[in-house]
Amino acid sequence: GRQHVPIFILEDMVGHKLGEFVLTRTFKMHSGDRK
């Protein structure tokens, strides 16, 4: 069959994880800079 759906899901998952990671890192950095 086609391998387009799995690729899309994988990209979405990776993108979401990356976005969360960046947000968490930025938040932590800001919190650390505040102290």
XYZ file of C-alpha atoms in Angstrom, residues 1-15:
15
model
C 0.000 0.000 0.000
C 0.952 3.627 0.329
C 3.466 4.819 2.912
C 2.234 8.404 3.019
C 0.015 8.135 6.099
C 2.725 6.706 8.414
C 5.193 9.352 7.254
C 2.684 12.113 7.979
C 1.963 10.699 11.436
C 5.676 10.379 12.172
C 6.355 13.950 11.061
C 3.457 15.226 13.138
C 4.682 13.340 16.201
C 8.267 14.512 15.752
C 7.163 18.107 15.153
